[in-house]
Tab-separated table of C-alpha atoms and ligand atoms in Angstrom:
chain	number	residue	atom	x	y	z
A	227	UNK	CA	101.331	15.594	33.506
A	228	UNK	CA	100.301	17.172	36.685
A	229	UNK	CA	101.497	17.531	40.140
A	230	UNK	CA	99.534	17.182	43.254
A	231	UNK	CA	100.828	17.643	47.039
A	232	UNK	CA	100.930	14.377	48.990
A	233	UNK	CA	98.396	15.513	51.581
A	234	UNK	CA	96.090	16.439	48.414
A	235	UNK	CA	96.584	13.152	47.265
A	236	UNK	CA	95.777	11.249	50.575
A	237	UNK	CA	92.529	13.615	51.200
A	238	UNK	CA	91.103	12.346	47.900
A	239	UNK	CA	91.753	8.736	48.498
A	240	UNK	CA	90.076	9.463	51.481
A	241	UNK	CA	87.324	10.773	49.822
A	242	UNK	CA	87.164	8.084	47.489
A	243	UNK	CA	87.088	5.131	50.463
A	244	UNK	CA	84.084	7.293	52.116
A	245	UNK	CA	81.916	7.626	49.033
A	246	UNK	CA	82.797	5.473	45.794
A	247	UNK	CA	80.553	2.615	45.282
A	248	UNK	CA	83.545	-0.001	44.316
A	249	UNK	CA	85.887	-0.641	46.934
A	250	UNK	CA	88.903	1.276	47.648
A	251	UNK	CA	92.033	-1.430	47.746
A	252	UNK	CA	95.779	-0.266	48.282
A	253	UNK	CA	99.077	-1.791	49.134
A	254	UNK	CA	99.770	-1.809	53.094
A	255	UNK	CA	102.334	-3.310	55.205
A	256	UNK	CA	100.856	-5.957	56.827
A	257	UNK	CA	103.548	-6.573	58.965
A	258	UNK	CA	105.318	-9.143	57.414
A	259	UNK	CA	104.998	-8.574	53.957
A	260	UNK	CA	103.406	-5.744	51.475
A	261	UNK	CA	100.042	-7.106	50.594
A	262	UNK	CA	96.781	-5.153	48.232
A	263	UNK	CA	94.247	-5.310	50.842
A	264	UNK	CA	91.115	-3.119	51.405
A	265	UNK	CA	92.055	0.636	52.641
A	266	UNK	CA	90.201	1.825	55.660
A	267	UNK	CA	92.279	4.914	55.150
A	268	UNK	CA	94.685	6.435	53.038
A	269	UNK	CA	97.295	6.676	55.807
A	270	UNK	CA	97.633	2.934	55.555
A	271	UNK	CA	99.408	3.492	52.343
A	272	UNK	CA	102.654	1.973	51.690
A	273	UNK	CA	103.170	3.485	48.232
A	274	UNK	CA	107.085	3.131	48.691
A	275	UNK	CA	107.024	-1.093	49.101
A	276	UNK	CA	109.401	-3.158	46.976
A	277	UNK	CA	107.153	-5.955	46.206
A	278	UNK	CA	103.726	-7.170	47.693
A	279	UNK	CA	102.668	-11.058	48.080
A	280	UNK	CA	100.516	-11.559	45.884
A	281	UNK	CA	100.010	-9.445	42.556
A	282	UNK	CA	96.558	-7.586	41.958
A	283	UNK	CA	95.624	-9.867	39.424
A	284	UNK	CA	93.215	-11.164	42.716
A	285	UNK	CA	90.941	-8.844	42.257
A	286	UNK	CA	90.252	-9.297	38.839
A	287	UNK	CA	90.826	-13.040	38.711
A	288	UNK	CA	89.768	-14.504	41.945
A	289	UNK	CA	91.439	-17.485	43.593
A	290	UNK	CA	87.690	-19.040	44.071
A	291	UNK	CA	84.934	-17.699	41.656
A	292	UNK	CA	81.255	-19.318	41.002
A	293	UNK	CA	80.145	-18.241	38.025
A	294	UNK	CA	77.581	-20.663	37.195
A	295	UNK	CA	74.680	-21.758	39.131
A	296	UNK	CA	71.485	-24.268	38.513
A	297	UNK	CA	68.121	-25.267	40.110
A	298	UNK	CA	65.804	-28.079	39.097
A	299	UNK	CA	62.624	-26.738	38.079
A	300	UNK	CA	59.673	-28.695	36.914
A	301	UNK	CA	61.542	-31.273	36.045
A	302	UNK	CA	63.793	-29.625	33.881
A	303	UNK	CA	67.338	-27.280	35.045
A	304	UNK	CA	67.259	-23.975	35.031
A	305	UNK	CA	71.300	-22.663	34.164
A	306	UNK	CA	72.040	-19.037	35.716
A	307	UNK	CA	75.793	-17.702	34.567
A	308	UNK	CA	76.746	-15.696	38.163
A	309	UNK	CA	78.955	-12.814	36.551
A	310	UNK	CA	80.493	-10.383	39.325
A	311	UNK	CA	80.931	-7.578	37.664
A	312	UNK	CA	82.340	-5.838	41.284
A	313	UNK	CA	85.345	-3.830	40.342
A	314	UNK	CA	87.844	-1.768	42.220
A	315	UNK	CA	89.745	0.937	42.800
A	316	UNK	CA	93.102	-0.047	43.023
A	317	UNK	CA	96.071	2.140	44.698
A	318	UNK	CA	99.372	1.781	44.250
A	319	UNK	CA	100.043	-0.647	41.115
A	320	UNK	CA	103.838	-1.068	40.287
A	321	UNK	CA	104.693	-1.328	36.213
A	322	UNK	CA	105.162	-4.960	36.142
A	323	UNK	CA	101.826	-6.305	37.507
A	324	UNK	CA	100.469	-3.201	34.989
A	325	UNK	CA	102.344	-4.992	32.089
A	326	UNK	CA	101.055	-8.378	33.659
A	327	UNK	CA	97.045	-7.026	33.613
A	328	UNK	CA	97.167	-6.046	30.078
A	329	UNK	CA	98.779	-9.290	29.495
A	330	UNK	CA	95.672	-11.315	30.927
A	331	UNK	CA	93.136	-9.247	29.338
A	332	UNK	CA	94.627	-10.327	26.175
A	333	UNK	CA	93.946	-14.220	27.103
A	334	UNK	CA	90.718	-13.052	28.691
A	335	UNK	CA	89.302	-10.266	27.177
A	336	UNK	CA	90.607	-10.564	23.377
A	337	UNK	CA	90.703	-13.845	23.149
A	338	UNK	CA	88.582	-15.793	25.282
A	339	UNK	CA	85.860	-13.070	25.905
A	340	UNK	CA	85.475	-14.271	29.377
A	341	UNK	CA	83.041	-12.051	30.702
A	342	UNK	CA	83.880	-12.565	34.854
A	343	UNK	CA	87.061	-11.246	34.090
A	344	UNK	CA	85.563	-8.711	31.550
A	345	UNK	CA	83.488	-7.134	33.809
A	346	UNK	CA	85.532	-6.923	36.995
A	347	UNK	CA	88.539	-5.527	34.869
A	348	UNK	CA	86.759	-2.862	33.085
A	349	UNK	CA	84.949	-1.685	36.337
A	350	UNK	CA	88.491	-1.447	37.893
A	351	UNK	CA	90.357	1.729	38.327
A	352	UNK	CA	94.294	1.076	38.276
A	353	UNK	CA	96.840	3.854	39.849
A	354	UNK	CA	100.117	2.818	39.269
A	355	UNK	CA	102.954	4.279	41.019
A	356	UNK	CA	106.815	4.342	39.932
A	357	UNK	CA	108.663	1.502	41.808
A	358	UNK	CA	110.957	3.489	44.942
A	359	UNK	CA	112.438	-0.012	45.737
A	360	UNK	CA	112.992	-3.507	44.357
A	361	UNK	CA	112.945	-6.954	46.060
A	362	UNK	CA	116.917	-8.096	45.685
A	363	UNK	CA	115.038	-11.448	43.506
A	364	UNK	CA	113.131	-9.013	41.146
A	365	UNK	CA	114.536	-8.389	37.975
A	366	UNK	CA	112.006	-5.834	35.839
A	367	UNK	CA	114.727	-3.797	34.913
A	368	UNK	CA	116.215	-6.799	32.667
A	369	UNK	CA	112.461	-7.282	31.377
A	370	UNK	CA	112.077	-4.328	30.209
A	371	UNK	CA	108.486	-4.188	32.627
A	372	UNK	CA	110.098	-1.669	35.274
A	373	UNK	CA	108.656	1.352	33.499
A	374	UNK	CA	105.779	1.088	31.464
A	375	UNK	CA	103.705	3.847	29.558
A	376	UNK	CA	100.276	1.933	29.199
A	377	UNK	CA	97.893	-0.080	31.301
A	378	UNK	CA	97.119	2.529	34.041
A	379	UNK	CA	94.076	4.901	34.794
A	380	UNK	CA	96.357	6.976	36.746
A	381	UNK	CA	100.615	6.892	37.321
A	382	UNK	CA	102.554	7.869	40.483
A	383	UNK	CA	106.053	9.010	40.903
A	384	UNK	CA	107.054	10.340	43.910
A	385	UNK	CA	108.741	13.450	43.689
A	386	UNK	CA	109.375	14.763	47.799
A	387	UNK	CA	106.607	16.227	49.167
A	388	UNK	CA	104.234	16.242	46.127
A	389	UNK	CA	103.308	13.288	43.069
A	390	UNK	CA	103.869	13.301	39.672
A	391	UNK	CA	100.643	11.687	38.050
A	392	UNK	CA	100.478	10.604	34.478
A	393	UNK	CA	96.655	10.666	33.339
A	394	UNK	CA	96.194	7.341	31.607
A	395	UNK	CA	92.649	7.479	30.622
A	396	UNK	CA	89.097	9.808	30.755
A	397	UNK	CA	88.055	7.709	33.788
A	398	UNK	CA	91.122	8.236	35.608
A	399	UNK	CA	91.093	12.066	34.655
A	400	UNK	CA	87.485	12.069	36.461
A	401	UNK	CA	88.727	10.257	39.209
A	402	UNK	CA	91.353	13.494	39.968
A	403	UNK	CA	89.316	15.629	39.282
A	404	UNK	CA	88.063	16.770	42.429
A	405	UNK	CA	91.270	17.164	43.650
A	406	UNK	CA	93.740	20.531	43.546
A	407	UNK	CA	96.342	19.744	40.965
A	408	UNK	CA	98.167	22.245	38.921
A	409	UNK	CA	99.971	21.037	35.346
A	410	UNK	CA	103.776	20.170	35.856
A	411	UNK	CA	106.874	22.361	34.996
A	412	UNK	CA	109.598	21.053	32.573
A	413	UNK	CA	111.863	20.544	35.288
A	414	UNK	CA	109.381	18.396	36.986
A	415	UNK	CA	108.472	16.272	33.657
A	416	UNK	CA	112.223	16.144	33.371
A	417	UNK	CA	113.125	14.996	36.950
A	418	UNK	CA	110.265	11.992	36.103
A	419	UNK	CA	112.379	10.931	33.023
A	420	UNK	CA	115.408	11.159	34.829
A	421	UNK	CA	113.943	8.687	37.397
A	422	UNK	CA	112.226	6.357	34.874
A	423	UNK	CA	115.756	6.477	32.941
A	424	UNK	CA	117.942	6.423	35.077
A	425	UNK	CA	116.680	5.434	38.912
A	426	UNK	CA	114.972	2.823	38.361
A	427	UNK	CA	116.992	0.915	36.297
A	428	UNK	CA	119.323	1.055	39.258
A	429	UNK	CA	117.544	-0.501	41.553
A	430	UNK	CA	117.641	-3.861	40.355
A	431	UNK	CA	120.079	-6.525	41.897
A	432	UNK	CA	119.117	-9.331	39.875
A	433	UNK	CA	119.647	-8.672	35.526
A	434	UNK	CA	118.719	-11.552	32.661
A	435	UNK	CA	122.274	-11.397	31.135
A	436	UNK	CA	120.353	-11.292	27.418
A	437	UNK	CA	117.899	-9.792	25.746
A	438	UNK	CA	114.201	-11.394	26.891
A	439	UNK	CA	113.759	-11.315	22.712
A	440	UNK	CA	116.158	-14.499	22.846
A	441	UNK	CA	113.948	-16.562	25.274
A	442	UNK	CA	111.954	-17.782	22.880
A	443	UNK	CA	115.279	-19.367	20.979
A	444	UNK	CA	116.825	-20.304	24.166
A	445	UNK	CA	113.713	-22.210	25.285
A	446	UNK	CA	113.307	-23.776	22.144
A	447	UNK	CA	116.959	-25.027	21.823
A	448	UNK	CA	117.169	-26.092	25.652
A	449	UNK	CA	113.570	-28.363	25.032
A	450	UNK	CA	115.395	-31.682	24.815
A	451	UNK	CA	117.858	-30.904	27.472
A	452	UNK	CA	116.677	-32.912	30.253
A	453	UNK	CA	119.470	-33.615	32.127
A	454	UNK	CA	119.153	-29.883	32.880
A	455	UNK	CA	115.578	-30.127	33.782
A	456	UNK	CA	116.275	-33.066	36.073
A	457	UNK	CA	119.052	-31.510	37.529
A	458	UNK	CA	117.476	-28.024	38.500
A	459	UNK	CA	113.862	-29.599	39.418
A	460	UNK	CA	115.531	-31.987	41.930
A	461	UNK	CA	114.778	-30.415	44.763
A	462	UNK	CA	111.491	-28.891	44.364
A	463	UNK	CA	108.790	-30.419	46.539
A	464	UNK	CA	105.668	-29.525	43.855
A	465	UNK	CA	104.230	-27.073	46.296
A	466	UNK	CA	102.956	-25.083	43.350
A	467	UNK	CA	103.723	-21.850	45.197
A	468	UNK	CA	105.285	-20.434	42.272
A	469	UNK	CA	102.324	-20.480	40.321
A	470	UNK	CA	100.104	-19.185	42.522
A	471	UNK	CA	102.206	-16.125	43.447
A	472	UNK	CA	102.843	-15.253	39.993
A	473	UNK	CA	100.818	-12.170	38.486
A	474	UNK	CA	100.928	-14.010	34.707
A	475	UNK	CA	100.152	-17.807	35.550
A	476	UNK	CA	96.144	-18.200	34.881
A	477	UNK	CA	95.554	-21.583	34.884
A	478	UNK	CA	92.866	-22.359	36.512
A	479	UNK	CA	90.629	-25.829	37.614
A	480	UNK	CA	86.313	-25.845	37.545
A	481	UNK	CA	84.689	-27.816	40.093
A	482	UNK	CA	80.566	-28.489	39.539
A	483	UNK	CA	79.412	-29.459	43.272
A	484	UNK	CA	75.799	-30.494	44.007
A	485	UNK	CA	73.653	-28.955	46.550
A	486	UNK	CA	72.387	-31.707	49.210
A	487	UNK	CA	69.164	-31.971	48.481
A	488	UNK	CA	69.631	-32.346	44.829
A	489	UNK	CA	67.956	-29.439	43.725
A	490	UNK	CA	70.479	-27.397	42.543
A	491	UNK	CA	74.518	-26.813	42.583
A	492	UNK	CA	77.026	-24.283	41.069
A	493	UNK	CA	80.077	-24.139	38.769
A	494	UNK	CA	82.975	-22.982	40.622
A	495	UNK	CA	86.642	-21.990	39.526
A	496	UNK	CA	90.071	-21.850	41.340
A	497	UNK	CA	93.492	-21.393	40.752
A	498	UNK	CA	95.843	-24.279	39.617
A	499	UNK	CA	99.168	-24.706	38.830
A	500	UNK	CA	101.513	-26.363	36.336
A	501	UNK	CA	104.083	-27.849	39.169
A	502	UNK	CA	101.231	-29.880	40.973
A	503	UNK	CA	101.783	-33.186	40.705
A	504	UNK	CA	97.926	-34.096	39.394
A	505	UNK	CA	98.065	-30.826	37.072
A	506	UNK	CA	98.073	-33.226	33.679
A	507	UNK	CA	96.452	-35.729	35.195
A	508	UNK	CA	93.342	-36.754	33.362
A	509	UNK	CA	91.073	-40.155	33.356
A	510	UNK	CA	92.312	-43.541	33.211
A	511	UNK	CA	95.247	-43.295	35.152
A	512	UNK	CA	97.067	-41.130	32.772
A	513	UNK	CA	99.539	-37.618	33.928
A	514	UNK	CA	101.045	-36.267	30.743
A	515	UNK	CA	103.633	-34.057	33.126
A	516	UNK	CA	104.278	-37.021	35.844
A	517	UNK	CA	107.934	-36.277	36.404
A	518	UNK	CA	109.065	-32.945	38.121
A	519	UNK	CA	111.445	-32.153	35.588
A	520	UNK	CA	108.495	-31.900	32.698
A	521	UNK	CA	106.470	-29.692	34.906
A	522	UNK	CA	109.529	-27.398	35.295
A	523	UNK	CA	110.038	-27.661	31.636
A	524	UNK	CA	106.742	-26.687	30.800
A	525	UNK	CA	106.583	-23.774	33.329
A	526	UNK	CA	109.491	-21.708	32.218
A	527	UNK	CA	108.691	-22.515	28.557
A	528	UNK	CA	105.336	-21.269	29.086
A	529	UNK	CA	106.637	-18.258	30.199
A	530	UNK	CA	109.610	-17.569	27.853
A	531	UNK	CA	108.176	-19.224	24.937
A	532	UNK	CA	104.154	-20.670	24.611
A	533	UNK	CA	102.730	-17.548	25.549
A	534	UNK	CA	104.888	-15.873	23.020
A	535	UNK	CA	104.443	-17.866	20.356
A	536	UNK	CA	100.510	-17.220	20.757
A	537	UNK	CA	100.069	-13.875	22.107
A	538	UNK	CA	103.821	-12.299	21.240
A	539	UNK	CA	104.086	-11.486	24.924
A	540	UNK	CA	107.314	-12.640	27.236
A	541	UNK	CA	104.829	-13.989	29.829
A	542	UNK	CA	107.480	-13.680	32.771
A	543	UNK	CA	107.616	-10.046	33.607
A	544	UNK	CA	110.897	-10.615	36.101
A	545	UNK	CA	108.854	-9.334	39.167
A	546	UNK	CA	110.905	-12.379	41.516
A	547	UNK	CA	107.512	-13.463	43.806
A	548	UNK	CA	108.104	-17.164	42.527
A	549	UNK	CA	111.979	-16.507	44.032
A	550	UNK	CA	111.335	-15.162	47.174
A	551	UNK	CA	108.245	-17.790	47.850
A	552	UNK	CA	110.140	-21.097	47.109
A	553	UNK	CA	111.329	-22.478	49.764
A	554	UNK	CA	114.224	-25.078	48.316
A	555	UNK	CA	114.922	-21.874	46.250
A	556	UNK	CA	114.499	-23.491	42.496
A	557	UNK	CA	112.101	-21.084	41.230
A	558	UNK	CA	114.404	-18.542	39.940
A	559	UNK	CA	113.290	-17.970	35.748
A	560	UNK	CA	116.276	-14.950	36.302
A	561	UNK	CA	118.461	-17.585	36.736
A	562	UNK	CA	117.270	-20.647	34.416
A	563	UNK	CA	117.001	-18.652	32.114
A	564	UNK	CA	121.265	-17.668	31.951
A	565	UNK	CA	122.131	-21.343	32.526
A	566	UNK	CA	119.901	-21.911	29.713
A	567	UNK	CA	121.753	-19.348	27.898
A	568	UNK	CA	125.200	-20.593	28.811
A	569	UNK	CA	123.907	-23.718	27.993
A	570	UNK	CA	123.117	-22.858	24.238
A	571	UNK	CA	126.297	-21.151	23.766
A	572	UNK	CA	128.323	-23.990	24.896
A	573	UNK	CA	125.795	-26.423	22.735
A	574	UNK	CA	127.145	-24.007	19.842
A	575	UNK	CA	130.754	-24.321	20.516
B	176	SF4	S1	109.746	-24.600	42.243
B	176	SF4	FE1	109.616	-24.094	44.442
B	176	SF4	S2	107.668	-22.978	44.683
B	176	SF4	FE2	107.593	-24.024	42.684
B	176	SF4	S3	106.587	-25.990	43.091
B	176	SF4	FE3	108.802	-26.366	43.267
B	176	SF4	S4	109.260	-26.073	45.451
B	176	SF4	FE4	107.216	-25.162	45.112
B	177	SF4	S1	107.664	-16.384	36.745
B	177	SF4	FE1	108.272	-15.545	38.754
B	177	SF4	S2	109.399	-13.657	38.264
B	177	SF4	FE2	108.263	-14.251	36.411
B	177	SF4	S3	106.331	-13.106	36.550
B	177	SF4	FE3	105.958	-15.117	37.490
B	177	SF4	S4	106.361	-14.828	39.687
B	177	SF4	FE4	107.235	-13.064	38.611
């Protein structure tokens, strides 16, 4: 582990926006809310936020994203795959959306070998930093995502006037290394334990009242339980907000549009969401989710459950975005999740 003073650390973020090739992105207070946007400098860092709007999962998996095009050539098409490799270097990364990257590049990387998301991840440069404050709907603590000892080039925690950073990998090591850093003392190591231990477990208003390795069960038993699905989904209005805030949902919908003249046209992908209305909806007329309270269904059991089954990953990592973004305030997997508990026990009794 090594220490470097915060005025160290800002002069070689500085250093970093003025000459790396990839652009330099951070969190910043925009405001209104906390947000990953592009740093002009490192004094725009706002490394002590609770939560930001969206996760960083944007930079690696665009909301829009061509990645096909084609041209009509002598009679025949000519098909051109439009990879962006462009990665960045990303500032500021709490544990969660860490836990929710490696997550992706499992679907992505491991399993799909999608090579847009390839290449933007692997040219990325994450620096996480140890959460200093929660959002009163997050509830990582429960999730077991508010510390995390993977995922991360480099890791933050604030310790006063001066970081500890955890080197994660060669590249991030390179990336300090034009900085003045000296190695930490014990008592420093220790205070960063005591924090990850014991801090930032505290932070957290919101708790799962289980363990998240009973989800799976819970899910499964509460499938057929639809006067619980109908009941909690009521009020939604199928905004499909809570997809598109959340850093694990990666659905997403292609588009192939047509250039004008007929010559040519590209491939193009977006993000979509389960609680849309037309998100089943396929030819003929047919929506295999058409009721609210099957798109609900599906959501949380995607989270608690599909993604498990397939990948062994809890696929919610409790960081509250969907909570704090819905505005009839159903979104809440934190608390689903215990009625679905209390639910099973009484089912049992
Ligand atoms: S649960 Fe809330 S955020 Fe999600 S689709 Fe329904 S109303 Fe929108
Ligand atoms: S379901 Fe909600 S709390 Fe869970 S990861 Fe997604 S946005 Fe965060």
């Amino acid at each position: 582990m090594k220490i470097i003073d915060k005025p160290e650390f800002t002069t070689l973020i500085d250093e970093k926006i003025s000459s790396e090739p990839r652009d330099v992105v951070g969190v910043q207070d925009d405001g209104e809310k906390y947000v990953f946007d592009e740093l002009e400098t490192a004094d725009d860092l706002a490394l002590d936020y609770d939560v930001t709007m969206l996760s960083p999962k944007k930079y690696i998996m665009p909301q829009r994203e061509t990645y096909l095009e084609y041209q009509k050539s002598n009679g025949d098409y000519e098909w051109r795959a439009k990879t962006n490799p462009e990665g960045k270097v990303i500032v500021g990364i709490h544990p969660y959306d860490l836990v929710a990257i490696e997550q992706l590049d499992k679907i992505f990387i491991d399993t799909f070998k999608d090579e847009p998301y390839r290449a933007k991840r692997e040219n990325s440069l994450l620096i996480g930093v140890n959460m200093q404050k929660a959002s009163e709907t997050a509830f990582a603590g429960s999730m077991g995502t508010a510390t995390t000892d993977s995922g991360y080039d480099l890791l933050l925690t604030e310790l006063g006037d001066r970081y500890a950073i955890e080197i994660g990998t060669l590249e991030g090591k390179e990336f300090l290394a034009p900085a003045e850093t000296r190695t930490a003392r014990s008592e420093e190591i220790e205070e960063v334990n005591r924090i990850e231990e014991e801090d930032i477990p505290d932070l957290f208003e919101n708790e799962l009242e289980f363990s998240p390795d009973e989800l799976p069960t819970v899910l499964e038993e509460n499938y057929d339980n639809m006067e619980f699905w109908e009941d909690y989904s009521e009020n939604c209005v199928s905004c499909g907000t809570c997809n598109l805030v959340c850093p694990t949902c990666c659905c997403f919908s292609v588009e192939m549009t047509r250039d004008l003249d007929g010559k040519g046209g590209k491939q193009t992908r977006r993000w979509d969401g389960c609680l849309l209305e037309d998100f089943a909806a396929v030819a003929g007329d047919e929506n295999f989710r058409e009721e609210k309270a099957e798109r609900h269904r599906h959501r949380l059991m995607r989270k608690g459950r599909y993604i498990y089954e397939r990948y062994g990953d809890i696929a919610c990592i409790g960081c509250g975005r969907c909570t704090s973004e819905c505005v009839p305030n159903v979104a809440d997997p934190c608390d689903i999740y215990n009625k679905l508990k209390k639910e099973m026990t009484a089912n049992a009794q």
